[in-house]
Amino acid sequence: MRIRLCLAALSLVGGAGLATLTTPTASAATCADLDVVAARGTLEPGTLGLIVGDPVFSALQQKITGKTLSSYAVNYPADLSLTSAATGNADLVNHVNAQAAACPNQRFILVGYSQGANVVDNSMGISSDGAVVGSPIVATIPAAVEPKVAAVLLFGNPIRALGKSVTGTYQSRTIDFCATGDPICQNGGTDVLAHLGYTSDAGAAATFAAGKV
């Protein structure tokens, strides 16, 4: 029921005004200094994600000066199927590995919203299995590539409703937003619309990332 409510609210709010946001075009610029890898939320429209990915990328472009940025939208269904998050997990790791091989000096900013946060969690080796639209881990960023991840930006992260969070190697590079009452990331949360308000955190997320690059 919570998932259906959130998806219904996403559709309504998107139609009511979020669609007016300017969405940047994802690009695969050759060996940019920073590659922003974004996994959108369940059924979220937009190039990188209308609610989080697109506004965060725009904010990063403003906050990070003197460096070139490219972007990549994780290629996965972002639906309610049992294999959706696992598909995103595999694609994110494959992309990062390929970029690391082709562009040895490139660093990464990982962005995940809702189900997309599950994708990022899994890719860092933190299982989202048992979380809303989660999955078991199918791939992880190799230890040799891990230092290239400059920052991790998570929003409405479903594992938090399980009492889990990002710990270990990536903890100091991660900021994890969970709005008060968001039922996807807060156990017992009842404010469905709170899950759709993370656009307002784009600037804070970009400021955090800028301090890590």
CSV table of C-alpha atoms in Angstrom, one decimal:
chain,number,residue,atom,x,y,z
A,1,MET,CA,0.0,0.0,0.0
A,2,ARG,CA,2.8,2.4,0.9
A,3,ILE,CA,4.5,1.9,-2.5
A,4,ARG,CA,1.2,2.4,-4.4
A,5,LEU,CA,0.5,5.6,-2.4
A,6,CYS,CA,3.9,7.0,-3.1
A,7,LEU,CA,3.7,6.1,-6.8
A,8,ALA,CA,0.3,7.7,-7.1
A,9,ALA,CA,1.5,10.8,-5.3
A,10,LEU,CA,4.5,11.0,-7.6
A,11,SER,CA,2.2,10.9,-10.6
A,12,LEU,CA,0.0,13.6,-9.2
A,13,VAL,CA,2.7,15.9,-8.0
A,14,GLY,CA,4.7,15.5,-11.2
A,15,GLY,CA,1.7,16.5,-13.3
A,16,ALA,CA,1.0,19.4,-11.0
A,17,GLY,CA,4.3,21.2,-11.3
A,18,LEU,CA,7.5,19.1,-11.0
A,19,ALA,CA,7.5,18.6,-14.7
A,20,THR,CA,8.3,22.3,-15.2
A,21,LEU,CA,11.8,21.8,-13.8
A,22,THR,CA,14.6,22.1,-16.4
A,23,THR,CA,16.2,18.7,-16.9
A,24,PRO,CA,19.9,18.5,-18.0
A,25,THR,CA,20.9,16.1,-20.7
A,26,ALA,CA,22.8,13.1,-19.6
A,27,SER,CA,26.1,12.9,-21.5
A,28,ALA,CA,29.0,10.6,-21.9
A,29,ALA,CA,31.7,13.2,-22.3
A,30,THR,CA,35.1,11.6,-22.9
A,31,CYS,CA,37.0,11.4,-19.6
A,32,ALA,CA,35.4,14.3,-17.8
A,33,ASP,CA,36.9,15.0,-14.4
A,34,LEU,CA,33.8,13.8,-12.6
A,35,ASP,CA,31.1,11.4,-13.8
A,36,VAL,CA,27.8,11.8,-12.0
A,37,VAL,CA,26.1,8.4,-12.0
A,38,ALA,CA,22.4,8.7,-11.1
A,39,ALA,CA,19.9,6.0,-10.3
A,40,ARG,CA,16.3,7.3,-10.4
A,41,GLY,CA,13.4,6.3,-8.2
A,42,THR,CA,10.6,4.0,-9.0
A,43,LEU,CA,8.7,5.2,-12.1
A,44,GLU,CA,10.4,8.6,-11.8
A,45,PRO,CA,10.5,10.5,-15.1
A,46,GLY,CA,13.3,12.7,-16.2
A,47,THR,CA,16.7,12.2,-17.7
A,48,LEU,CA,18.6,11.4,-14.5
A,49,GLY,CA,15.4,11.7,-12.4
A,50,LEU,CA,13.0,14.6,-12.3
A,51,ILE,CA,12.8,14.8,-8.5
A,52,VAL,CA,16.5,14.2,-7.6
A,53,GLY,CA,19.0,13.3,-10.4
A,54,ASP,CA,18.3,16.3,-12.7
A,55,PRO,CA,18.2,19.0,-10.0
A,56,VAL,CA,21.2,17.5,-8.3
A,57,PHE,CA,23.2,17.5,-11.5
A,58,SER,CA,22.3,21.1,-12.1
A,59,ALA,CA,23.4,22.0,-8.6
A,60,LEU,CA,26.7,20.2,-9.0
A,61,GLN,CA,27.4,22.1,-12.1
A,62,GLN,CA,27.0,25.3,-10.2
A,63,LYS,CA,28.9,24.3,-7.0
A,64,ILE,CA,31.8,22.5,-8.6
A,65,THR,CA,34.0,24.9,-10.6
A,66,GLY,CA,37.2,24.3,-12.5
A,67,LYS,CA,36.3,20.7,-13.2
A,68,THR,CA,34.4,19.0,-16.1
A,69,LEU,CA,31.3,16.9,-15.3
A,70,SER,CA,29.6,14.2,-17.3
A,71,SER,CA,26.5,12.3,-16.3
A,72,TYR,CA,25.1,8.8,-16.7
A,73,ALA,CA,21.6,7.6,-16.0
A,74,VAL,CA,21.7,4.0,-14.7
A,75,ASN,CA,19.9,1.8,-17.2
A,76,TYR,CA,17.3,-0.2,-15.3
A,77,PRO,CA,13.5,-0.6,-15.2
A,78,ALA,CA,13.0,1.3,-12.0
A,79,ASP,CA,9.7,-0.5,-11.6
A,80,LEU,CA,8.2,-2.9,-9.1
A,81,SER,CA,9.6,-6.1,-10.6
A,82,LEU,CA,11.6,-8.3,-8.3
A,83,THR,CA,14.7,-7.9,-10.5
A,84,SER,CA,14.6,-4.2,-11.0
A,85,ALA,CA,17.1,-3.0,-8.4
A,86,ALA,CA,19.4,-5.9,-9.2
A,87,THR,CA,19.5,-4.9,-12.8
A,88,GLY,CA,20.4,-1.4,-11.8
A,89,ASN,CA,23.0,-2.7,-9.4
A,90,ALA,CA,24.7,-4.6,-12.3
A,91,ASP,CA,24.5,-1.7,-14.7
A,92,LEU,CA,26.0,0.8,-12.3
A,93,VAL,CA,28.9,-1.4,-11.4
A,94,ASN,CA,29.5,-2.2,-15.1
A,95,HIS,CA,29.5,1.5,-16.0
A,96,VAL,CA,31.9,2.5,-13.3
A,97,ASN,CA,34.2,-0.3,-14.1
A,98,ALA,CA,34.2,0.6,-17.8
A,99,GLN,CA,34.8,4.3,-17.1
A,100,ALA,CA,37.6,3.6,-14.7
A,101,ALA,CA,39.3,1.5,-17.3
A,102,ALA,CA,38.8,4.1,-20.1
A,103,CYS,CA,39.5,7.2,-18.0
A,104,PRO,CA,42.0,6.4,-15.2
A,105,ASN,CA,41.9,9.9,-13.7
A,106,GLN,CA,38.1,10.2,-13.6
A,107,ARG,CA,36.2,10.2,-10.3
A,108,PHE,CA,32.6,9.5,-9.6
A,109,ILE,CA,29.7,11.0,-7.7
A,110,LEU,CA,27.0,8.4,-7.1
A,111,VAL,CA,23.4,9.6,-6.8
A,112,GLY,CA,20.4,7.4,-5.7
A,113,TYR,CA,16.8,8.2,-5.0
A,114,SER,CA,14.3,5.8,-3.5
A,115,GLN,CA,14.8,2.5,-5.4
A,116,GLY,CA,17.8,4.1,-6.9
A,117,ALA,CA,19.3,4.4,-3.4
A,118,ASN,CA,18.9,0.6,-3.2
A,119,VAL,CA,20.9,0.3,-6.4
A,120,VAL,CA,23.7,2.5,-5.0
A,121,ASP,CA,23.6,0.7,-1.7
A,122,ASN,CA,24.0,-2.7,-3.3
A,123,SER,CA,26.8,-1.4,-5.6
A,124,MET,CA,28.7,-0.3,-2.4
A,125,GLY,CA,28.2,-3.8,-0.9
A,126,ILE,CA,25.4,-2.9,1.4
A,127,SER,CA,22.4,-5.2,0.7
A,128,SER,CA,19.0,-3.7,0.1
A,129,ASP,CA,17.4,-7.1,0.2
A,130,GLY,CA,14.2,-6.9,2.3
A,131,ALA,CA,13.8,-3.2,1.8
A,132,VAL,CA,11.0,-1.7,-0.2
A,133,VAL,CA,11.9,-2.4,-3.9
A,134,GLY,CA,15.2,-3.8,-2.8
A,135,SER,CA,17.2,-6.8,-4.0
A,136,PRO,CA,20.2,-9.0,-3.1
A,137,ILE,CA,23.6,-7.7,-4.2
A,138,VAL,CA,24.6,-8.9,-7.6
A,139,ALA,CA,27.8,-6.8,-8.1
A,140,THR,CA,30.0,-4.5,-6.1
A,141,ILE,CA,32.4,-1.7,-7.1
A,142,PRO,CA,35.9,-3.4,-6.9
A,143,ALA,CA,38.4,-2.4,-4.2
A,144,ALA,CA,40.7,-0.9,-6.8
A,145,VAL,CA,38.0,1.4,-8.1
A,146,GLU,CA,36.4,2.3,-4.7
A,147,PRO,CA,38.9,5.3,-4.1
A,148,LYS,CA,37.6,6.9,-7.3
A,149,VAL,CA,34.2,7.4,-5.7
A,150,ALA,CA,34.4,10.9,-4.4
A,151,ALA,CA,30.9,11.3,-3.0
A,152,VAL,CA,27.6,9.4,-2.5
A,153,LEU,CA,24.3,11.3,-2.4
A,154,LEU,CA,21.3,9.3,-1.3
A,155,PHE,CA,17.7,10.4,-0.9
A,156,GLY,CA,14.7,8.5,0.6
A,157,ASN,CA,16.9,5.4,1.1
A,158,PRO,CA,14.7,2.4,1.8
A,159,ILE,CA,17.3,0.5,3.8
A,160,ARG,CA,17.0,3.1,6.6
A,161,ALA,CA,13.5,1.9,7.3
A,162,LEU,CA,15.2,-1.4,8.2
A,163,GLY,CA,17.5,0.3,10.6
A,164,LYS,CA,20.4,0.1,8.3
A,165,SER,CA,22.7,2.8,6.9
A,166,VAL,CA,25.9,3.3,4.9
A,167,THR,CA,28.8,2.3,7.1
A,168,GLY,CA,32.4,1.4,6.6
A,169,THR,CA,34.5,2.5,3.6
A,170,TYR,CA,32.0,4.8,2.1
A,171,GLN,CA,30.5,6.3,5.2
A,172,SER,CA,32.5,9.5,5.3
A,173,ARG,CA,31.8,10.2,1.6
A,174,THR,CA,28.0,9.7,2.0
A,175,ILE,CA,25.2,12.0,2.7
A,176,ASP,CA,21.8,10.3,3.2
A,177,PHE,CA,18.7,12.4,3.2
A,178,CYS,CA,15.5,11.0,4.9
A,179,ALA,CA,12.7,13.5,5.2
A,180,THR,CA,10.6,13.4,8.5
A,181,GLY,CA,7.6,11.1,8.0
A,182,ASP,CA,8.9,9.6,4.7
A,183,PRO,CA,7.4,6.1,4.8
A,184,ILE,CA,10.0,4.7,2.4
A,185,CYS,CA,13.0,5.5,4.6
A,186,GLN,CA,11.5,6.0,8.0
A,187,ASN,CA,10.0,3.1,9.8
A,188,GLY,CA,6.5,4.2,10.8
A,189,GLY,CA,6.5,7.2,8.5
A,190,THR,CA,3.1,8.2,7.2
A,191,ASP,CA,3.7,11.3,5.1
A,192,VAL,CA,3.7,10.1,1.5
A,193,LEU,CA,4.4,13.5,0.1
A,194,ALA,CA,7.6,13.8,2.1
A,195,HIS,CA,9.1,11.2,-0.2
A,196,LEU,CA,8.5,13.6,-3.1
A,197,GLY,CA,10.2,16.6,-1.7
A,198,TYR,CA,13.9,15.9,-2.1
A,199,THR,CA,14.4,18.4,-4.8
A,200,SER,CA,14.8,21.0,-2.0
A,201,ASP,CA,17.9,19.1,-0.8
A,202,ALA,CA,19.8,19.3,-4.2
A,203,GLY,CA,21.8,22.3,-3.1
A,204,ALA,CA,22.9,20.8,0.2
A,205,ALA,CA,23.9,17.6,-1.5
A,206,ALA,CA,25.9,19.5,-4.1
A,207,THR,CA,27.7,21.5,-1.4
A,208,PHE,CA,28.6,18.2,0.3
A,209,ALA,CA,29.9,16.7,-2.9
A,210,ALA,CA,31.9,19.8,-3.7
A,211,GLY,CA,33.7,19.4,-0.4
A,212,LYS,CA,34.8,15.9,-1.4
A,213,VAL,CA,36.2,16.5,-4.8
